[in-house]
Amino acid sequence: MTKSFYGTVLSSPLMLGTAQYPSPDILRDAVKAAQPGVVTVSLRRESAGERAGQAFWDLIQKLDVPVLPNTAGCHTVKEAVTTAHMAREVFGTDWIKLEVIGELDTLQPDVFGLVEAARVLTEDGFKVFPYTTEDLVVAERLLAVGCEVLMPWGAPIGSGKGLNNVFGLRAMRAHFPEVPLVVDAGIGVPSHAAQALELGYDAVLINTAVAKAGDPAVMAEAFRCAVQAGALARKADPMEERDMAVPSTPVVGKAMLA
């Protein structure tokens, strides 16, 4: 069953970031190839300079894809909350991907600040998409303060390492069967995205893996196919792994030499 995100069913389980592309035309081509359900946009890119981001925002609007603003680059609760309020004014949506970064080398979330910022923003009417870890206790806290979606990382942002803690991600899916879950960060190739959907995740968020590819549009199409394959595989109820070989050809009735 397809889950809704704050009452909205996405057209695709692929969320696509819009940063780091070589040019606006390449970004446009990548979005068209990916056919994402959502594009994420950073307020800092929109507001840099005096209306310097207006052309970028015009481009995003013409793509006709739902927008999820984010608080990328924020390191404190105050900074994240202020950025979220500004994003709501600029982009005209109460959806916000909440990032509160706590460690510079790994860009790991500050989960304590994240929970507090999520509480403040949900009380202010935001629909918060928190970038978090796969920690179940943190997840419980985020849900308790009003979040209806969780976005655990697969690996550090931009690392391309894929799903570093499959056990933890699988445990989160089992622990919160009704909560929409998105693997956010660390996905490097389409097979990582397919794996996330096979685990039962409802969406994946990709940025660097597409933007920094040799051909972003082709890579975007590859991710579009991968999430479709992963979702179909999950729906088909995959076989479980086995420790021993099981012959695929039955031996009953097989001719035997005396």
XYZ file of N, CA and C in Angstrom:
774
model
N 0.834 -1.197 0.000
C 0.000 0.000 0.000
C 0.872 1.252 0.000
N 0.604 2.171 -0.915
C 1.370 3.401 -1.000
C 1.005 4.334 0.142
N 2.003 4.793 0.864
C 1.755 5.692 1.988
C 1.723 7.139 1.513
N 0.990 7.952 2.250
C 0.938 9.370 1.932
C 1.892 10.132 2.840
N 2.368 11.242 2.355
C 3.250 12.120 3.103
C 2.438 13.347 3.511
N 2.008 13.343 4.772
C 1.141 14.416 5.274
C -0.087 14.588 4.375
N -0.671 13.452 3.995
C -1.895 13.487 3.207
C -1.694 13.539 1.708
N -0.448 13.582 1.248
C -0.153 13.658 -0.185
C 0.529 12.381 -0.650
N -0.023 11.752 -1.661
C 0.592 10.568 -2.261
C 1.489 11.035 -3.398
N 2.765 10.703 -3.321
C 3.718 11.150 -4.336
C 3.549 10.346 -5.623
N 3.834 10.984 -6.733
C 3.723 10.309 -8.029
C 4.865 9.330 -8.254
N 5.946 9.468 -7.489
C 7.110 8.592 -7.610
C 7.803 8.497 -6.263
N 8.424 7.355 -5.945
C 9.177 7.235 -4.700
C 10.572 7.868 -4.783
N 10.842 8.575 -5.870
C 12.140 9.228 -6.041
C 12.018 10.717 -5.713
N 12.802 11.162 -4.731
C 12.928 12.584 -4.428
C 14.288 13.025 -4.955
N 14.323 14.162 -5.620
C 15.555 14.592 -6.279
C 15.992 15.965 -5.781
N 17.260 16.054 -5.353
C 17.821 17.332 -4.953
C 18.211 18.159 -6.162
N 18.293 19.478 -5.974
C 18.537 20.384 -7.110
C 19.871 21.127 -7.001
N 20.735 20.752 -6.086
C 22.011 21.449 -5.901
C 23.129 20.789 -6.703
N 24.162 21.561 -7.005
C 25.449 21.091 -7.550
C 25.422 20.723 -9.030
N 24.351 20.978 -9.745
C 24.314 20.643 -11.167
C 25.187 21.617 -11.953
N 25.822 21.156 -13.034
C 26.720 22.027 -13.802
C 26.040 23.245 -14.417
N 24.742 23.122 -14.740
C 24.025 24.237 -15.347
C 22.530 24.057 -15.141
N 21.765 25.138 -15.277
C 20.302 25.013 -15.170
C 19.719 24.072 -16.210
N 20.261 24.055 -17.406
C 19.741 23.165 -18.446
C 19.948 21.704 -18.076
N 21.101 21.397 -17.492
C 21.363 20.022 -17.082
C 20.444 19.625 -15.943
N 20.204 20.534 -15.023
C 19.241 20.270 -13.945
C 17.866 19.985 -14.526
N 17.442 20.805 -15.468
C 16.125 20.612 -16.081
C 16.024 19.241 -16.752
N 17.061 18.874 -17.483
C 17.060 17.579 -18.179
C 17.032 16.426 -17.182
N 17.761 16.574 -16.070
C 17.804 15.512 -15.067
C 16.444 15.333 -14.408
N 15.779 16.428 -14.090
C 14.456 16.329 -13.466
C 13.465 15.685 -14.427
N 13.518 16.058 -15.688
C 12.615 15.456 -16.675
C 12.879 13.958 -16.812
N 14.136 13.560 -16.760
C 14.475 12.142 -16.887
C 14.094 11.352 -15.646
N 14.240 11.970 -14.478
C 13.959 11.272 -13.219
C 12.469 11.136 -12.951
N 11.685 12.107 -13.406
C 10.246 12.145 -13.107
C 10.003 11.962 -11.602
N 10.637 12.793 -10.777
C 10.546 12.616 -9.323
C 9.186 13.016 -8.771
N 8.891 12.492 -7.594
C 7.666 12.883 -6.914
C 7.819 14.209 -6.212
N 9.081 14.578 -5.899
C 9.393 15.814 -5.175
C 10.784 16.277 -5.601
N 11.000 17.591 -5.634
C 12.356 18.122 -5.713
C 12.629 18.903 -4.433
N 13.849 18.773 -3.926
C 14.222 19.521 -2.733
C 15.011 20.761 -3.148
N 14.784 21.848 -2.414
C 15.398 23.130 -2.746
C 15.915 23.787 -1.471
N 17.134 24.300 -1.531
C 17.707 24.999 -0.393
C 17.398 26.482 -0.467
N 16.916 27.047 0.628
C 16.642 28.478 0.690
C 17.913 29.282 0.427
N 19.055 28.782 0.854
C 20.293 29.545 0.731
C 20.671 29.777 -0.720
N 20.306 28.834 -1.570
C 20.591 29.049 -2.980
C 19.633 30.097 -3.549
N 18.383 30.045 -3.100
C 17.389 30.977 -3.599
C 17.693 32.409 -3.190
N 18.204 32.590 -1.966
C 18.330 33.936 -1.428
C 19.730 34.524 -1.531
N 20.677 33.778 -2.100
C 22.043 34.285 -2.184
C 22.104 35.488 -3.121
N 22.583 36.610 -2.621
C 22.668 37.811 -3.442
C 21.317 38.477 -3.591
N 21.306 39.600 -4.244
C 20.069 40.355 -4.412
C 19.248 39.749 -5.533
N 18.265 38.933 -5.144
C 17.384 38.231 -6.080
C 18.183 37.379 -7.066
N 19.403 36.975 -6.648
C 20.239 36.173 -7.545
C 19.624 34.819 -7.832
N 18.772 34.345 -6.916
C 18.174 33.033 -7.107
C 16.832 33.061 -7.811
N 16.394 34.234 -8.274
C 15.068 34.315 -8.865
C 14.946 33.454 -10.115
N 15.996 33.468 -10.965
C 15.963 32.659 -12.183
C 15.902 31.176 -11.829
N 16.633 30.797 -10.772
C 16.609 29.398 -10.326
C 15.211 29.012 -9.853
N 14.572 29.866 -9.068
C 13.230 29.590 -8.578
C 12.237 29.535 -9.724
N 12.390 30.398 -10.710
C 11.517 30.352 -11.888
C 11.659 29.011 -12.598
N 12.900 28.529 -12.692
C 13.142 27.221 -13.308
C 12.442 26.121 -12.531
N 12.568 26.126 -11.215
C 11.946 25.096 -10.392
C 10.431 25.111 -10.574
N 9.839 26.279 -10.593
C 8.393 26.379 -10.754
C 7.938 25.811 -12.090
N 8.708 26.049 -13.137
C 8.338 25.566 -14.469
C 8.446 24.052 -14.587
N 9.186 23.415 -13.689
C 9.296 21.960 -13.728
C 7.999 21.279 -13.322
N 7.141 22.010 -12.618
C 5.831 21.512 -12.202
C 5.940 20.226 -11.374
N 6.848 20.264 -10.394
C 7.054 19.159 -9.460
C 6.916 19.717 -8.045
N 6.234 19.019 -7.131
C 6.126 19.509 -5.754
C 7.497 19.804 -5.155
N 7.567 20.874 -4.375
C 8.831 21.339 -3.808
C 8.887 21.061 -2.314
N 10.025 20.536 -1.879
C 10.311 20.330 -0.456
C 11.520 21.180 -0.091
N 11.320 22.371 0.487
C 12.460 23.191 0.911
C 13.223 22.493 2.031
N 14.521 22.828 2.165
C 15.289 22.227 3.247
C 16.095 23.287 4.003
N 16.548 22.895 5.164
C 17.356 23.791 5.993
C 18.821 23.377 5.935
N 19.283 22.994 4.767
C 20.660 22.537 4.590
C 21.645 23.571 5.110
N 22.677 23.088 5.786
C 23.719 23.962 6.280
C 23.467 24.562 7.648
N 22.325 24.250 8.253
C 22.020 24.790 9.578
C 22.635 23.913 10.663
N 23.196 24.563 11.693
C 23.885 23.829 12.749
C 23.281 24.051 14.131
N 22.288 24.919 14.238
C 21.639 25.173 15.526
C 20.134 25.165 15.354
N 19.439 24.991 16.469
C 17.974 25.009 16.434
C 17.477 26.357 15.932
N 18.026 27.431 16.468
C 17.576 28.764 16.069
C 17.765 29.002 14.582
N 18.928 28.602 14.062
C 19.231 28.789 12.651
C 18.258 27.990 11.777
N 17.990 26.742 12.169
C 17.095 25.894 11.388
C 15.661 26.419 11.411
N 15.202 26.854 12.571
C 13.836 27.364 12.691
C 13.675 28.654 11.890
N 14.648 29.536 11.974
C 14.586 30.791 11.212
C 14.586 30.524 9.713
N 15.445 29.605 9.272
C 15.515 29.258 7.856
C 14.208 28.642 7.372
N 13.600 27.806 8.196
C 12.330 27.184 7.823
C 11.239 28.231 7.630
N 11.182 29.204 8.527
C 10.171 30.255 8.385
C 10.399 31.085 7.119
N 11.644 31.368 6.822
C 11.947 32.094 5.592
C 11.577 31.264 4.365
N 11.847 29.958 4.420
C 11.523 29.082 3.294
C 10.024 29.026 3.049
N 9.253 29.023 4.128
C 7.793 28.992 3.956
C 7.310 30.235 3.216
N 7.917 31.368 3.514
C 7.543 32.608 2.838
C 7.959 32.591 1.371
N 9.169 32.112 1.105
C 9.697 32.134 -0.258
C 9.008 31.116 -1.162
N 8.849 29.895 -0.664
C 8.375 28.807 -1.512
C 6.878 28.531 -1.385
N 6.226 29.158 -0.421
C 4.779 29.016 -0.309
C 4.309 27.628 0.066
N 5.044 26.948 0.936
C 4.640 25.625 1.396
C 5.001 25.463 2.866
N 4.213 24.667 3.581
C 4.542 24.385 4.983
C 5.319 23.081 5.125
N 5.704 22.456 4.004
C 6.603 21.308 4.053
C 8.027 21.816 4.279
N 8.778 21.124 5.119
C 10.172 21.486 5.325
C 10.998 20.235 5.631
N 12.077 20.057 4.879
C 13.047 19.016 5.212
C 13.988 19.618 6.245
N 13.947 19.090 7.452
C 14.664 19.685 8.566
C 16.039 19.047 8.747
N 17.074 19.861 8.605
C 18.439 19.424 8.861
C 19.034 20.287 9.962
N 19.574 19.641 11.000
C 20.367 20.318 12.024
C 21.661 19.511 12.127
N 22.703 20.004 11.515
C 23.954 19.258 11.405
C 24.767 19.393 12.695
N 25.280 18.263 13.188
C 26.004 18.272 14.447
C 27.482 17.969 14.352
N 27.937 17.381 13.226
C 29.341 16.971 13.118
C 29.826 17.267 11.705
N 30.922 18.000 11.580
C 31.316 18.527 10.282
C 31.890 17.479 9.334
N 32.645 16.513 9.841
C 33.284 15.544 8.955
C 32.272 14.591 8.316
N 31.294 14.161 9.080
C 30.303 13.212 8.562
C 28.968 13.867 8.232
N 28.795 15.131 8.627
C 27.508 15.820 8.482
C 26.383 15.033 9.157
N 26.734 14.365 10.246
C 25.737 13.620 11.009
C 24.767 14.596 11.682
N 23.486 14.249 11.736
C 22.526 15.137 12.390
C 22.801 15.280 13.883
N 22.554 16.483 14.396
C 22.507 16.701 15.837
C 21.105 16.292 16.269
N 20.954 15.075 16.738
C 19.612 14.540 16.987
C 18.907 15.252 18.142
N 19.671 15.806 19.068
C 19.056 16.534 20.185
C 18.459 17.851 19.684
N 19.256 18.575 18.899
C 18.742 19.803 18.311
C 17.632 19.530 17.312
N 17.736 18.409 16.602
C 16.727 18.044 15.608
C 15.359 17.870 16.246
N 15.305 17.142 17.349
C 14.031 16.915 18.032
C 13.442 18.239 18.516
N 14.280 19.098 19.075
C 13.786 20.383 19.570
C 13.287 21.263 18.422
N 14.042 21.337 17.338
C 13.612 22.135 16.191
C 12.327 21.578 15.588
N 12.211 20.256 15.529
C 10.997 19.636 15.005
C 9.788 19.988 15.872
N 9.990 20.010 17.183
C 8.890 20.370 18.094
C 8.425 21.803 17.841
N 9.370 22.715 17.743
C 9.033 24.124 17.519
C 8.299 24.300 16.187
N 8.806 23.657 15.153
C 8.231 23.849 13.824
C 6.850 23.207 13.681
N 6.656 22.023 14.249
C 5.324 21.416 14.161
C 4.299 22.243 14.922
N 4.717 22.836 16.032
C 3.809 23.716 16.770
C 3.476 24.971 15.969
N 4.367 25.337 15.037
C 4.136 26.493 14.173
C 3.424 26.129 12.879
N 2.976 24.878 12.776
C 2.189 24.477 11.620
C 2.963 23.873 10.470
N 4.257 23.616 10.661
C 5.037 22.997 9.593
C 4.795 21.491 9.535
N 4.961 20.953 8.338
C 4.961 19.506 8.129
C 6.423 19.108 7.936
N 6.988 18.527 8.982
C 8.434 18.354 9.070
C 8.878 16.989 8.546
N 9.901 17.022 7.686
C 10.569 15.833 7.172
C 11.974 15.828 7.778
N 12.194 15.149 8.908
C 13.471 15.272 9.605
C 14.556 14.338 9.056
N 15.707 14.944 8.752
C 16.892 14.172 8.377
C 17.532 13.662 9.664
N 17.501 12.351 9.857
C 17.891 11.767 11.127
C 18.795 10.560 10.910
N 19.128 9.881 11.991
C 19.851 8.620 11.912
C 18.838 7.476 11.987
N 19.355 6.248 11.984
C 18.458 5.089 12.077
C 18.173 4.702 13.524
N 18.507 5.558 14.468
C 18.291 5.304 15.891
C 16.797 5.281 16.205
N 16.325 4.176 16.770
C 14.891 4.021 17.035
C 14.398 4.937 18.152
N 15.250 5.212 19.128
C 14.847 6.094 20.227
C 14.651 7.519 19.710
N 15.572 7.975 18.877
C 15.423 9.302 18.272
C 14.153 9.340 17.414
N 13.910 8.278 16.682
C 12.709 8.210 15.853
C 11.449 8.349 16.697
N 11.409 7.666 17.822
C 10.256 7.770 18.723
C 10.060 9.215 19.189
N 11.162 9.896 19.516
C 11.083 11.276 19.980
C 10.543 12.192 18.881
N 10.996 11.979 17.662
C 10.542 12.804 16.545
C 9.050 12.616 16.286
N 8.594 11.389 16.347
C 7.171 11.129 16.164
C 6.362 11.740 17.300
N 6.910 11.696 18.509
C 6.204 12.218 19.677
C 5.990 13.725 19.603
N 6.921 14.443 18.943
C 6.765 15.895 18.845
C 5.977 16.323 17.611
N 5.484 15.354 16.834
C 4.577 15.704 15.748
C 5.008 15.353 14.349
N 6.217 14.820 14.165
C 6.640 14.421 12.821
C 5.822 13.209 12.364
N 5.464 13.183 11.101
C 4.714 12.055 10.542
C 5.515 11.320 9.477
N 6.745 11.757 9.252
C 7.656 11.158 8.284
C 9.030 11.102 8.936
N 9.811 10.076 8.602
C 11.183 9.977 9.080
C 12.114 9.783 7.881
N 13.281 10.453 7.937
C 14.228 10.367 6.830
C 15.607 9.962 7.354
N 15.806 8.681 7.662
C 17.121 8.234 8.146
C 18.160 8.239 7.033
N 19.404 8.498 7.422
C 20.466 8.492 6.426
C 20.852 7.075 6.041
N 21.324 6.910 4.811
C 21.900 5.635 4.397
C 23.378 5.617 4.721
N 24.019 6.775 4.515
C 25.441 6.984 4.781
C 25.642 8.499 4.813
N 26.837 8.975 5.177
C 27.061 10.418 5.192
C 26.708 11.095 3.872
N 26.200 12.318 3.964
C 25.781 13.091 2.797
C 26.909 13.174 1.771
N 26.581 12.841 0.532
C 27.541 12.971 -0.556
C 28.604 11.900 -0.619
N 28.538 10.891 0.262
C 29.595 9.872 0.301
C 29.417 8.794 -0.762
N 28.192 8.535 -1.171
C 27.941 7.493 -2.160
C 28.162 6.083 -1.657
N 28.216 5.911 -0.337
C 28.515 4.603 0.233
C 27.312 3.668 0.312
N 26.137 4.167 0.033
C 24.966 3.300 0.040
C 24.372 3.119 1.419
N 23.822 1.943 1.680
C 23.150 1.663 2.947
C 24.149 1.033 3.911
N 24.754 1.864 4.760
C 25.807 1.385 5.654
C 25.298 0.450 6.738
N 24.079 0.666 7.204
C 23.543 -0.122 8.314
C 22.202 -0.724 7.906
N 22.272 -1.766 7.113
C 21.046 -2.411 6.624
C 20.226 -2.952 7.785
N 20.911 -3.509 8.790
C 20.196 -4.028 9.953
C 19.380 -2.916 10.620
N 20.011 -1.760 10.830
C 19.314 -0.661 11.479
C 18.150 -0.149 10.659
N 18.332 -0.051 9.361
C 17.252 0.418 8.494
C 16.103 -0.593 8.447
N 16.454 -1.862 8.417
C 15.413 -2.892 8.429
C 14.648 -2.879 9.757
N 15.370 -2.679 10.855
C 14.729 -2.608 12.163
C 13.781 -1.414 12.250
N 14.180 -0.281 11.679
C 13.302 0.888 11.691
C 12.034 0.618 10.889
N 12.189 -0.031 9.747
C 11.003 -0.344 8.945
C 10.054 -1.273 9.705
N 10.611 -2.252 10.393
C 9.784 -3.191 11.146
C 9.149 -2.524 12.359
N 9.870 -1.606 12.977
C 9.392 -0.962 14.200
C 8.302 0.062 13.931
N 8.343 0.677 12.742
C 7.359 1.709 12.389
C 6.693 1.351 11.060
N 5.890 0.295 11.044
C 5.336 -0.181 9.772
C 4.404 0.796 9.084
N 3.775 1.696 9.833
C 2.803 2.611 9.240
C 3.381 3.987 8.937
N 4.608 4.247 9.345
C 5.202 5.576 9.172
C 5.902 5.651 7.816
N 5.644 6.691 7.029
C 6.396 6.865 5.785
C 7.881 7.070 6.078
N 8.730 6.262 5.451
C 10.165 6.315 5.682
C 10.901 6.584 4.368
N 11.891 7.465 4.440
C 12.675 7.849 3.266
C 14.152 7.687 3.588
N 14.890 6.950 2.768
C 16.338 6.908 2.937
C 16.908 8.177 2.311
N 17.585 8.953 3.150
C 18.094 10.247 2.733
C 19.597 10.291 2.993
N 20.364 10.543 1.954
C 21.809 10.746 2.033
C 22.600 9.459 1.867
N 23.699 9.568 1.130
C 24.653 8.474 0.996
C 24.447 7.547 -0.177
N 23.310 7.633 -0.854
C 23.064 6.737 -1.982
C 23.921 7.170 -3.168
N 24.650 6.220 -3.737
C 25.597 6.556 -4.789
C 25.261 6.020 -6.164
N 24.605 4.866 -6.222
C 24.268 4.241 -7.506
C 22.836 3.710 -7.442
N 22.224 3.465 -8.595
C 20.828 3.027 -8.603
C 20.553 1.772 -7.786
N 21.509 0.852 -7.711
C 21.269 -0.373 -6.953
C 21.042 -0.074 -5.469
N 21.668 0.984 -4.943
C 21.420 1.377 -3.555
C 19.963 1.802 -3.372
N 19.452 2.546 -4.341
C 18.060 2.998 -4.265
C 17.099 1.819 -4.347
N 17.386 0.893 -5.251
C 16.538 -0.290 -5.369
C 16.542 -1.085 -4.068
N 17.702 -1.202 -3.440
C 17.802 -1.933 -2.176
C 16.935 -1.288 -1.099
N 16.942 0.040 -1.034
C 16.121 0.740 -0.040
C 14.641 0.446 -0.237
N 14.191 0.466 -1.481
C 12.774 0.169 -1.756
C 12.464 -1.295 -1.478
N 13.411 -2.188 -1.746
C 13.217 -3.606 -1.449
C 13.074 -3.842 0.052
N 13.746 -3.014 0.859
C 13.626 -3.125 2.319
C 12.274 -2.627 2.824
N 11.508 -2.008 1.939
C 10.197 -1.521 2.338
C 10.127 -0.034 2.570
N 11.213 0.686 2.252
C 11.174 2.139 2.394
C 10.272 2.736 1.315
N 9.687 3.853 1.650
C 8.662 4.426 0.785
C 9.221 5.368 -0.268
N 10.430 5.838 -0.072
C 11.063 6.740 -1.034
C 12.549 6.842 -0.720
N 13.281 7.419 -1.657
C 14.688 7.735 -1.458
C 14.914 9.158 -1.937
N 15.881 9.830 -1.322
C 16.245 11.174 -1.766
C 17.658 11.132 -2.322
N 17.809 11.575 -3.569
C 19.084 11.540 -4.274
C 19.456 12.953 -4.690
N 20.718 13.312 -4.558
C 21.187 14.575 -5.114
C 22.558 14.403 -5.763
N 23.593 14.222 -4.931
C 24.958 14.205 -5.441
C 25.174 13.128 -6.498
N 24.580 11.954 -6.297
C 24.794 10.844 -7.228
C 24.333 11.175 -8.638
N 23.337 12.024 -8.758
C 22.860 12.456 -10.078
C 23.617 13.691 -10.540
N 23.713 14.697 -9.669
C 24.307 15.969 -10.067
C 25.768 15.837 -10.480
N 26.505 14.935 -9.839
C 27.935 14.789 -10.106
C 28.253 13.647 -11.068
N 27.244 13.029 -11.638
C 27.483 11.976 -12.628
C 28.014 12.590 -13.922
N 28.690 11.772 -14.725
C 29.180 12.265 -16.008
C 28.057 12.746 -16.895
N 26.931 12.061 -16.848
C 25.726 12.462 -17.578
C 24.564 12.430 -16.597
N 24.247 13.550 -15.949
C 23.197 13.568 -14.924
C 21.839 13.086 -15.430
N 21.478 13.412 -16.660
C 20.159 13.013 -17.163
C 20.057 11.493 -17.295
N 21.119 10.875 -17.789
C 21.119 9.413 -17.920
C 21.084 8.763 -16.544
N 21.863 9.307 -15.600
C 21.852 8.754 -14.250
C 20.494 8.949 -13.595
N 19.856 10.071 -13.844
C 18.525 10.314 -13.295
C 17.528 9.286 -13.807
N 17.627 8.960 -15.084
C 16.741 7.937 -15.650
C 17.019 6.576 -15.023
N 18.304 6.289 -14.782
C 18.672 5.024 -14.146
C 18.055 4.924 -12.753
N 18.080 6.007 -11.992
C 17.457 5.992 -10.669
C 15.946 5.854 -10.767
N 15.357 6.462 -11.779
C 13.899 6.309 -11.960
C 13.550 4.838 -12.165
N 14.317 4.154 -12.988
C 14.069 2.732 -13.223
C 14.344 1.906 -11.967
N 15.375 2.285 -11.216
C 15.765 1.526 -10.030
C 14.694 1.560 -8.957
N 14.106 2.740 -8.713
C 13.083 2.802 -7.665
C 11.823 2.053 -8.093
N 11.543 2.061 -9.381
C 10.403 1.276 -9.871
C 10.660 -0.215 -9.663
N 11.881 -0.663 -9.975
C 12.229 -2.078 -9.798
C 12.185 -2.464 -8.326
N 12.744 -1.616 -7.459
C 12.748 -1.919 -6.036
C 11.359 -1.999 -5.449
N 10.499 -1.068 -5.850
C 9.129 -1.070 -5.342
C 8.361 -2.297 -5.816
N 8.566 -2.684 -7.073
C 7.902 -3.875 -7.592
C 8.408 -5.131 -6.891
N 9.696 -5.189 -6.635
C 10.261 -6.348 -5.949
C 9.680 -6.479 -4.546
N 9.545 -5.376 -3.841
C 8.949 -5.410 -2.508
C 7.505 -5.896 -2.581
N 6.775 -5.403 -3.559
C 5.371 -5.797 -3.722
C 5.250 -7.289 -4.024
N 6.232 -7.824 -4.723
C 6.201 -9.236 -5.115
C 6.523 -10.182 -3.961
N 6.954 -9.642 -2.807
C 7.302 -10.445 -1.633
C 8.494 -11.353 -1.948
N 9.707 -10.809 -1.914
C 10.910 -11.567 -2.304
C 11.133 -12.800 -1.431
N 11.799 -13.792 -1.994
C 12.166 -14.975 -1.240
C 13.154 -14.592 -0.139
N 13.175 -15.386 0.925
C 14.111 -15.151 2.008
C 15.458 -15.797 1.683
N 16.508 -15.217 2.246
C 17.835 -15.811 2.069
C 17.908 -17.165 2.768
N 18.749 -18.049 2.223
C 18.922 -19.380 2.812
C 20.398 -19.639 3.030
N 20.696 -20.432 4.043
C 22.086 -20.791 4.326
C 22.571 -21.953 3.473
N 21.636 -22.751 2.964
C 21.992 -23.922 2.177
C 21.405 -23.816 0.779
N 22.051 -24.486 -0.148
C 21.550 -24.509 -1.516
C 20.269 -25.325 -1.599
N 19.365 -24.897 -2.462
C 18.124 -25.627 -2.741
C 18.028 -25.769 -4.249
N 17.975 -26.991 -4.785
C 17.971 -27.165 -6.240
C 16.732 -26.543 -6.875
N 16.950 -25.836 -7.968
C 15.819 -25.229 -8.668
C 15.147 -26.221 -9.605
N 15.852 -27.311 -9.929
C 15.282 -28.353 -10.776
C 14.930 -29.553 -9.904
N 13.653 -29.967 -9.857
C 13.277 -31.092 -9.016
C 13.924 -32.393 -9.484
N 14.225 -33.272 -8.525
C 14.868 -34.547 -8.871
C 13.848 -35.677 -8.938
N 12.621 -35.446 -8.474
C 11.599 -36.484 -8.534
C 11.272 -36.803 -9.987
N 11.339 -38.065 -10.332
C 11.025 -38.492 -11.694
C 12.191 -38.397 -12.644
N 13.348 -37.965 -12.138
C 14.526 -37.828 -12.987
C 15.114 -39.203 -13.282
N 15.515 -39.410 -14.532
C 16.100 -40.700 -14.924
C 17.393 -40.927 -14.144
N 17.552 -42.116 -13.603
C 18.740 -42.467 -12.817
C 19.452 -43.643 -13.496
N 20.785 -43.637 -13.482
C 21.550 -44.754 -14.009
C 21.689 -45.819 -12.923
N 21.519 -47.077 -13.295
C 21.621 -48.166 -12.350
C 23.079 -48.430 -12.042
